């Protein structure tokens, strides 16, 4: 069966068509700058030439129809008919407290996605438009929602409650939800398999370090804590997100710079992180190059990033009263051996010891700790699209 995976972001749509017989990607692509002046599609049919075009896309509905056209196109298409698509798996940002697992989409599911617009104002509306566009183009094809928040729904109350007036939790469901759930779920399961851990007696910390970054503490296969919160802003220092700051910064900055709360939040989400600390880039390859040329701020930015990760790992070891395995994934986690080493060098108190040669490996599942290490340390490449496709297949 072929499964189409749709990931509608605030102004983008990423997609993959996956053949579930052998879990191979048949085609993938991205529509960018949706709703802006210069929207474009890049469609990669894997075994044929990549197709690129600038096409007006006022909304995600138009983007979805362009994706379907590209998949069916005579020259760069990979399908003869839409009937070949067995199901569509949609990444949905926020399922609130309602969904702790993926679900086949019906009117009720769409109502909940709509109810969560306030919690995911940039993504949930785009997700719903993507779902409805697919429904109208493929009325007989099952659609599945895979929520970014679902995996974290097993967190205990003590981990997800914010210590603010209780009525705001009751009235508005303000609490920690966590994100990157599909990745944390997929990777933590691989850690147990690959690391030969006992699924019912295991303590795992997953470090998803990409442009967006989050950690999760996973005990016996269930998430018990994670670093992102009500929104993806909380927690680690990221590419352009600040991560944890004193909430009073919002008021202080709004007053000093005469900004609205929305404007300050925009700064904390899009103009902060290692990009702001370094003044160079959000990309760790550029930060490394700048640091090598003697740029102190670039070096300091990476130091701060690593320090925050190390502190979160320490807090999750405390939360679980131990740790069996620590795993790195996503763009930085999979590729940046220097950052991995900096983090692991601060974990010698746990008995962590890594093999320098193995730590140079990129993009494959590998145990990078030495046999003497008291904690297994590994790299597990994440694959959110495949995880979404697997969940979709399992449900239909
Ligand atoms: P992601 O959000 O998971 O796609 O990760 C993207 C980020 O990974 C980029 O912004 C870079 O900071 C980082 N990254 C990707 N490739 C490398 C690499 N070879 N070395 C260091 N960092 C990398």
Short mmCIF file of C-alpha atoms and ligand atoms in Angstrom, two decimals:
data_model
loop_
_atom_site.label_atom_id
_atom_site.label_comp_id
_atom_site.label_asym_id
_atom_site.label_seq_id
_atom_site.Cartn_x
_atom_site.Cartn_y
_atom_site.Cartn_z
CA UNK A 1 0.00 0.00 0.00
CA UNK A 2 1.10 3.57 -0.75
CA UNK A 3 0.64 6.14 1.99
CA UNK A 4 0.81 9.89 1.48
CA UNK A 5 2.23 11.77 4.47
CA UNK A 6 1.23 15.44 4.71
CA UNK A 7 2.91 17.93 7.01
CA UNK A 8 1.28 21.37 6.76
CA UNK A 9 3.33 24.07 8.51
CA UNK A 10 2.30 27.70 8.94
CA UNK A 11 3.45 28.62 5.39
CA UNK A 12 4.72 25.33 4.02
CA UNK A 13 3.54 21.84 3.07
CA UNK A 14 6.00 18.95 3.15
CA UNK A 15 4.92 15.60 1.74
CA UNK A 16 6.18 12.10 1.13
CA UNK A 17 4.61 9.21 -0.73
CA UNK A 18 5.81 5.99 0.89
CA UNK A 19 5.47 2.43 -0.40
CA UNK A 20 4.72 0.47 2.76
CA UNK A 21 5.67 -2.86 1.13
CA UNK A 22 9.32 -1.98 1.65
CA UNK A 23 8.96 1.40 3.43
CA UNK A 24 10.69 3.17 0.53
CA UNK A 25 10.03 6.79 -0.44
CA UNK A 26 8.46 7.01 -3.92
CA UNK A 27 8.31 10.81 -4.06
CA UNK A 28 8.76 13.72 -1.70
CA UNK A 29 8.57 17.45 -1.89
CA UNK A 30 7.75 20.79 -0.36
CA UNK A 31 5.52 23.77 -1.12
CA UNK A 32 6.96 26.93 0.41
CA UNK A 33 5.88 30.53 1.03
CA UNK A 34 2.19 29.55 0.92
CA UNK A 35 0.04 32.68 1.22
CA UNK A 36 2.94 34.90 0.19
CA UNK A 37 4.01 36.46 -3.10
CA UNK A 38 6.52 33.92 -4.35
CA UNK A 39 5.17 30.47 -3.49
CA UNK A 40 7.00 27.54 -5.01
CA UNK A 41 6.84 23.76 -5.26
CA UNK A 42 9.79 21.38 -5.33
CA UNK A 43 8.79 17.84 -6.23
CA UNK A 44 11.32 15.01 -6.12
CA UNK A 45 10.07 11.80 -7.78
CA UNK A 46 13.28 10.01 -6.58
CA UNK A 47 13.90 8.01 -9.78
CA UNK A 48 13.17 10.94 -12.14
CA UNK A 49 14.37 14.53 -12.40
CA UNK A 50 13.35 16.98 -9.68
CA UNK A 51 10.57 19.36 -10.75
CA UNK A 52 10.56 22.95 -9.46
CA UNK A 53 8.09 25.73 -10.21
CA UNK A 54 6.94 29.08 -8.85
CA UNK A 55 3.14 28.89 -8.64
CA UNK A 56 0.75 31.19 -6.77
CA UNK A 57 -0.58 29.40 -3.67
CA UNK A 58 -2.94 31.64 -1.74
CA UNK A 59 -3.63 28.87 0.78
CA UNK A 60 -2.89 25.25 1.75
CA UNK A 61 -5.89 24.06 -0.27
CA UNK A 62 -4.19 25.17 -3.48
CA UNK A 63 -0.90 23.65 -2.30
CA UNK A 64 -2.57 20.26 -1.71
CA UNK A 65 -4.07 20.28 -5.22
CA UNK A 66 -0.64 21.10 -6.69
CA UNK A 67 0.92 18.20 -4.79
CA UNK A 68 -1.71 15.81 -6.17
CA UNK A 69 -1.16 17.21 -9.70
CA UNK A 70 2.60 16.71 -9.33
CA UNK A 71 2.11 13.11 -8.16
CA UNK A 72 -0.12 12.39 -11.19
CA UNK A 73 1.82 14.39 -13.81
CA UNK A 74 2.75 12.64 -17.06
CA UNK A 75 6.41 13.64 -16.84
CA UNK A 76 7.39 13.93 -13.20
CA UNK A 77 4.48 12.02 -11.65
CA UNK A 78 4.69 8.66 -9.89
CA UNK A 79 1.02 7.62 -9.87
CA UNK A 80 -1.44 6.72 -12.64
CA UNK A 81 -4.47 7.36 -10.46
CA UNK A 82 -5.23 8.79 -7.05
CA UNK A 83 -6.82 5.45 -6.18
CA UNK A 84 -3.29 4.13 -5.73
CA UNK A 85 -3.04 6.17 -2.51
CA UNK A 86 -4.28 3.81 0.21
CA UNK A 87 -4.41 6.40 3.00
CA UNK A 88 -3.20 9.84 3.99
CA UNK A 89 -1.39 10.46 7.28
CA UNK A 90 -1.50 14.07 8.48
CA UNK A 91 0.91 15.48 11.02
CA UNK A 92 -1.25 17.60 13.33
CA UNK A 93 0.48 19.89 15.78
CA UNK A 94 -1.88 20.06 18.72
CA UNK A 95 -4.35 17.49 19.98
CA UNK A 96 -4.69 19.21 23.37
CA UNK A 97 -5.54 16.80 26.16
CA UNK A 98 -7.97 14.93 23.91
CA UNK A 99 -5.73 12.56 21.98
CA UNK A 100 -3.01 10.33 23.33
CA UNK A 101 -2.73 8.36 20.08
CA UNK A 102 -3.24 8.74 16.36
CA UNK A 103 -6.79 8.45 15.09
CA UNK A 104 -8.75 7.99 11.85
CA UNK A 105 -10.22 11.40 11.03
CA UNK A 106 -13.97 11.96 11.29
CA UNK A 107 -16.10 15.04 12.03
CA UNK A 108 -15.39 14.72 15.75
CA UNK A 109 -11.62 14.69 15.23
CA UNK A 110 -11.87 17.78 13.01
CA UNK A 111 -13.93 19.53 15.71
CA UNK A 112 -11.18 18.84 18.27
CA UNK A 113 -8.45 20.07 15.88
CA UNK A 114 -10.53 23.24 15.50
CA UNK A 115 -10.98 23.54 19.28
CA UNK A 116 -7.18 23.45 19.58
CA UNK A 117 -6.67 26.42 17.19
CA UNK A 118 -5.85 28.66 20.18
CA UNK A 119 -3.17 26.22 21.36
CA UNK A 120 -1.54 25.90 17.92
CA UNK A 121 -2.55 29.09 16.11
CA UNK A 122 0.00 28.82 13.28
CA UNK A 123 -0.27 25.09 12.59
CA UNK A 124 -3.67 23.66 13.54
CA UNK A 125 -5.63 25.83 11.03
CA UNK A 126 -3.18 24.84 8.27
CA UNK A 127 -3.44 21.17 9.34
CA UNK A 128 -7.25 21.30 9.11
CA UNK A 129 -7.22 22.97 5.68
CA UNK A 130 -4.82 20.25 4.49
CA UNK A 131 -7.12 17.54 5.84
CA UNK A 132 -10.25 19.03 4.27
CA UNK A 133 -8.50 19.56 0.92
CA UNK A 134 -7.43 15.89 0.89
CA UNK A 135 -10.94 14.80 1.85
CA UNK A 136 -12.47 16.69 -1.04
CA UNK A 137 -9.88 15.42 -3.54
CA UNK A 138 -9.91 11.84 -2.21
CA UNK A 139 -13.34 11.35 -0.61
CA UNK A 140 -12.97 7.57 -0.31
CA UNK A 141 -9.43 7.48 1.07
CA UNK A 142 -9.00 7.15 4.85
CA UNK A 143 -7.29 10.11 6.51
CA UNK A 144 -5.40 9.72 9.78
CA UNK A 145 -4.32 12.43 12.24
CA UNK A 146 -0.95 11.88 13.95
CA UNK A 147 -0.58 14.41 16.75
CA UNK A 148 2.73 15.96 17.75
CA UNK A 149 1.48 16.13 21.33
CA UNK A 150 0.09 12.58 21.64
CA UNK A 151 3.18 10.71 22.87
CA UNK A 152 3.58 13.11 25.79
CA UNK A 153 0.04 12.58 27.12
CA UNK A 154 1.35 9.91 29.52
CA UNK A 155 3.19 12.60 31.55
CA UNK A 156 2.06 12.62 35.18
CA UNK A 157 0.22 15.68 36.46
CA UNK A 158 3.20 16.80 38.56
CA UNK A 159 5.20 17.11 35.33
CA UNK A 160 2.63 18.92 33.20
CA UNK A 161 1.01 21.39 35.62
CA UNK A 162 2.18 25.00 35.66
CA UNK A 163 1.98 26.61 39.09
CA UNK A 164 -0.41 29.35 38.01
CA UNK A 165 -4.03 29.82 39.21
CA UNK A 166 -5.83 26.50 38.78
CA UNK A 167 -8.80 28.12 37.05
CA UNK A 168 -6.61 28.77 33.98
CA UNK A 169 -5.92 25.06 33.67
CA UNK A 170 -9.64 24.36 34.03
CA UNK A 171 -10.87 27.17 31.77
CA UNK A 172 -8.19 27.21 29.08
CA UNK A 173 -6.34 23.88 29.50
CA UNK A 174 -3.05 25.77 30.07
CA UNK A 175 -0.41 23.12 30.89
CA UNK A 176 2.68 21.51 29.42
CA UNK A 177 1.87 19.43 26.33
CA UNK A 178 5.21 18.83 24.61
CA UNK A 179 5.93 18.46 20.88
CA UNK A 180 8.07 16.42 18.44
CA UNK A 181 6.02 13.51 19.86
CA UNK A 182 6.22 11.39 16.71
CA UNK A 183 10.01 11.66 16.78
CA UNK A 184 10.32 10.98 20.53
CA UNK A 185 7.99 7.98 20.19
CA UNK A 186 9.78 6.49 17.17
CA UNK A 187 13.29 7.10 18.52
CA UNK A 188 12.61 5.92 22.09
CA UNK A 189 11.20 2.63 20.72
CA UNK A 190 14.28 2.20 18.52
CA UNK A 191 16.52 2.88 21.56
CA UNK A 192 14.87 0.00 23.43
CA UNK A 193 15.18 -2.37 20.44
CA UNK A 194 18.60 -1.31 19.24
CA UNK A 195 20.06 -0.95 22.74
CA UNK A 196 18.51 -4.29 23.82
CA UNK A 197 16.88 -2.69 26.87
CA UNK A 198 14.07 -4.29 28.84
CA UNK A 199 10.94 -2.49 27.55
CA UNK A 200 9.27 -2.82 30.97
CA UNK A 201 12.27 -1.67 32.96
CA UNK A 202 14.02 1.05 31.00
CA UNK A 203 14.93 4.70 31.53
CA UNK A 204 15.69 6.57 28.32
CA UNK A 205 16.45 10.22 27.55
CA UNK A 206 15.88 11.27 23.92
CA UNK A 207 17.67 14.45 22.80
CA UNK A 208 15.92 15.67 19.64
CA UNK A 209 18.35 18.41 18.66
CA UNK A 210 17.36 20.12 15.42
CA UNK A 211 16.41 23.66 14.52
CA UNK A 212 13.59 23.02 16.98
CA UNK A 213 14.96 21.07 19.94
CA UNK A 214 13.42 19.12 22.79
CA UNK A 215 14.27 16.41 25.28
CA UNK A 216 12.03 13.69 26.63
CA UNK A 217 12.33 11.35 29.58
CA UNK A 218 10.84 7.97 28.68
CA UNK A 219 10.36 5.38 31.42
CA UNK A 220 9.26 1.85 30.45
CA UNK A 221 8.34 3.17 27.00
CA UNK A 222 6.13 5.97 28.31
CA UNK A 223 6.93 9.68 28.28
CA UNK A 224 7.19 11.02 31.84
CA UNK A 225 8.52 14.50 31.03
CA UNK A 226 9.50 16.67 28.09
CA UNK A 227 11.07 20.08 27.67
CA UNK A 228 8.62 21.87 25.37
CA UNK A 229 5.46 23.21 26.99
CA UNK A 230 2.10 24.74 26.14
CA UNK A 231 3.85 25.73 22.93
CA UNK A 232 7.21 24.71 21.44
CA UNK A 233 8.85 27.81 22.97
CA UNK A 234 9.70 26.28 26.36
CA UNK A 235 12.83 24.36 27.20
CA UNK A 236 16.10 24.18 25.30
CA UNK A 237 17.79 27.02 23.47
CA UNK A 238 16.95 26.40 19.80
CA UNK A 239 17.88 27.79 16.37
CA UNK A 240 15.73 30.90 16.75
CA UNK A 241 13.69 30.14 19.90
CA UNK A 242 14.85 31.34 23.30
CA UNK A 243 13.66 28.30 25.24
CA UNK A 244 13.18 28.96 28.98
CA UNK A 245 13.24 32.60 30.04
CA UNK A 246 11.83 34.38 33.08
CA UNK A 247 8.24 35.25 32.00
CA UNK A 248 8.89 38.77 33.35
CA UNK A 249 11.17 39.32 30.33
CA UNK A 250 8.00 39.64 28.24
CA UNK A 251 6.65 42.52 30.34
CA UNK A 252 10.07 44.18 30.64
CA UNK A 253 10.74 44.08 26.91
CA UNK A 254 7.20 45.17 26.01
CA UNK A 255 7.53 48.22 28.26
CA UNK A 256 11.07 49.17 27.25
CA UNK A 257 10.60 48.70 23.50
CA UNK A 258 6.93 49.67 23.34
CA UNK A 259 5.95 46.29 21.92
CA UNK A 260 2.78 44.22 22.20
CA UNK A 261 2.88 40.79 23.85
CA UNK A 262 2.45 39.21 20.41
CA UNK A 263 5.47 41.12 19.12
CA UNK A 264 7.62 40.02 22.06
CA UNK A 265 6.53 36.40 21.55
CA UNK A 266 7.47 36.71 17.91
CA UNK A 267 10.95 37.82 19.00
CA UNK A 268 11.25 34.91 21.44
CA UNK A 269 10.14 32.41 18.78
CA UNK A 270 11.80 33.72 15.64
CA UNK A 271 14.58 36.13 16.53
CA UNK A 272 16.23 34.50 19.53
CA UNK A 273 18.08 31.25 20.20
CA UNK A 274 21.63 30.56 19.02
CA UNK A 275 21.04 32.87 16.06
CA UNK A 276 20.52 35.83 18.40
CA UNK A 277 23.24 34.81 20.84
CA UNK A 278 25.82 34.39 18.08
CA UNK A 279 24.70 37.13 15.70
CA UNK A 280 25.83 34.65 13.02
CA UNK A 281 23.26 31.96 12.20
CA UNK A 282 20.86 29.37 13.56
CA UNK A 283 22.81 26.71 11.66
CA UNK A 284 25.39 24.81 13.73
CA UNK A 285 27.65 24.30 10.70
CA UNK A 286 27.99 28.06 10.35
CA UNK A 287 28.43 28.52 14.09
CA UNK A 288 31.25 25.98 14.08
CA UNK A 289 32.96 27.68 11.13
CA UNK A 290 32.64 31.11 12.79
CA UNK A 291 33.93 29.79 16.13
CA UNK A 292 36.95 28.29 14.35
CA UNK A 293 37.67 31.73 12.90
CA UNK A 294 37.71 33.13 16.44
CA UNK A 295 34.16 34.47 16.69
CA UNK A 296 33.61 34.45 20.49
CA UNK A 297 29.85 34.97 20.32
CA UNK A 298 29.45 31.93 18.04
CA UNK A 299 31.45 29.83 20.51
CA UNK A 300 29.46 31.20 23.48
CA UNK A 301 26.15 30.44 21.71
CA UNK A 302 27.10 26.76 21.29
CA UNK A 303 28.31 26.67 24.92
CA UNK A 304 24.94 27.99 26.11
CA UNK A 305 23.06 25.51 23.93
CA UNK A 306 25.09 22.59 25.29
CA UNK A 307 24.82 23.84 28.89
CA UNK A 308 21.01 23.89 28.68
CA UNK A 309 20.90 20.36 27.23
CA UNK A 310 23.22 19.11 29.99
CA UNK A 311 21.02 20.71 32.68
CA UNK A 312 17.86 19.14 31.23
CA UNK A 313 19.52 15.73 31.03
CA UNK A 314 20.48 16.07 34.70
CA UNK A 315 16.93 16.97 35.66
CA UNK A 316 15.51 13.97 33.76
CA UNK A 317 18.00 11.61 35.40
CA UNK A 318 16.67 12.99 38.71
CA UNK A 319 13.04 12.69 37.57
CA UNK A 320 13.51 8.99 36.65
CA UNK A 321 16.00 8.27 39.45
CA UNK A 322 18.49 6.97 36.90
CA UNK A 323 19.05 6.51 33.18
CA UNK A 324 19.95 3.48 31.05
CA UNK A 325 20.36 5.16 27.67
CA UNK A 326 20.77 8.63 26.23
CA UNK A 327 20.06 9.07 22.55
CA UNK A 328 20.80 11.82 20.04
CA UNK A 329 18.60 12.51 17.03
CA UNK A 330 17.58 15.21 14.46
CA UNK A 331 19.86 17.53 12.45
CA UNK A 332 22.33 18.48 15.18
CA UNK A 333 21.95 15.30 17.24
CA UNK A 334 22.63 13.05 14.24
CA UNK A 335 25.36 15.08 12.56
CA UNK A 336 27.27 17.22 15.03
CA UNK A 337 29.84 15.01 16.76
CA UNK A 338 31.39 18.03 18.44
CA UNK A 339 28.16 19.01 20.18
CA UNK A 340 27.53 15.38 21.19
CA UNK A 341 31.02 15.19 22.68
CA UNK A 342 30.61 18.50 24.55
CA UNK A 343 27.37 17.20 26.08
CA UNK A 344 28.79 13.79 26.98
CA UNK A 345 31.93 15.33 28.49
CA UNK A 346 29.67 16.95 31.09
CA UNK A 347 28.03 13.64 31.96
CA UNK A 348 31.04 11.80 33.37
CA UNK A 349 29.36 11.97 36.80
CA UNK A 350 26.87 9.44 35.37
CA UNK A 351 29.67 7.18 34.19
CA UNK A 352 29.12 8.21 30.56
CA UNK A 353 32.07 7.42 28.33
CA UNK A 354 32.00 7.70 24.56
CA UNK A 355 34.18 6.17 21.87
CA UNK A 356 35.70 9.10 19.94
CA UNK A 357 35.89 7.16 16.65
CA UNK A 358 32.29 5.96 16.81
CA UNK A 359 31.18 9.49 17.67
CA UNK A 360 32.39 10.61 14.22
CA UNK A 361 29.70 8.49 12.52
CA UNK A 362 26.77 10.37 10.97
CA UNK A 363 23.28 9.44 9.93
CA UNK A 364 23.13 5.82 11.07
CA UNK A 365 22.03 3.93 14.16
CA UNK A 366 25.10 3.41 16.29
CA UNK A 367 26.13 2.90 19.89
CA UNK A 368 28.75 5.57 20.56
CA UNK A 369 29.44 4.71 24.21
CA UNK A 370 32.32 2.43 25.20
CA UNK A 371 31.63 -1.03 26.70
CA UNK A 372 32.72 0.43 30.07
CA UNK A 373 30.21 3.28 29.97
CA UNK A 374 27.56 3.02 32.71
CA UNK A 375 24.97 4.57 30.38
CA UNK A 376 24.45 3.52 26.75
CA UNK A 377 24.77 6.51 24.43
CA UNK A 378 23.54 6.20 20.87
CA UNK A 379 22.62 7.99 17.69
CA UNK A 380 19.23 7.03 16.23
CA UNK A 381 18.26 8.97 13.09
CA UNK A 382 14.67 10.12 13.39
CA UNK A 383 12.20 9.55 10.57
CA UNK A 384 8.99 11.37 11.35
CA UNK A 385 7.42 10.74 7.93
CA UNK A 386 7.95 6.99 8.17
CA UNK A 387 6.63 7.00 11.74
CA UNK A 388 3.49 8.82 10.56
CA UNK A 389 3.08 6.37 7.66
CA UNK A 390 3.45 3.37 10.02
CA UNK A 391 0.88 4.80 12.47
CA UNK A 392 -1.48 5.44 9.56
CA UNK A 393 -1.09 1.92 8.21
CA UNK A 394 -1.61 0.42 11.66
CA UNK A 395 -4.91 2.29 12.07
CA UNK A 396 -6.47 1.45 8.75
P1 LIG B 1 16.40 19.64 11.70
O1 LIG B 1 15.52 20.73 12.25
O2 LIG B 1 16.33 18.36 12.46
O3 LIG B 1 16.25 19.46 10.20
O4 LIG B 1 17.91 20.16 11.91
C1 LIG B 1 18.42 21.25 11.18
C2 LIG B 1 19.69 21.76 11.85
O5 LIG B 1 20.63 20.68 11.98
C3 LIG B 1 20.44 22.79 11.03
O6 LIG B 1 19.94 24.09 11.25
C4 LIG B 1 21.84 22.66 11.58
O7 LIG B 1 21.98 23.47 12.73
C5 LIG B 1 21.94 21.21 12.01
N1 LIG B 1 22.78 20.41 11.10
C6 LIG B 1 22.44 19.78 9.96
N2 LIG B 1 23.49 19.15 9.40
C7 LIG B 1 24.55 19.38 10.22
C8 LIG B 1 25.94 19.00 10.20
N3 LIG B 1 26.45 18.24 9.23
N4 LIG B 1 26.72 19.43 11.23
C9 LIG B 1 26.19 20.20 12.21
N5 LIG B 1 24.91 20.58 12.27
C10 LIG B 1 24.10 20.18 11.30
#
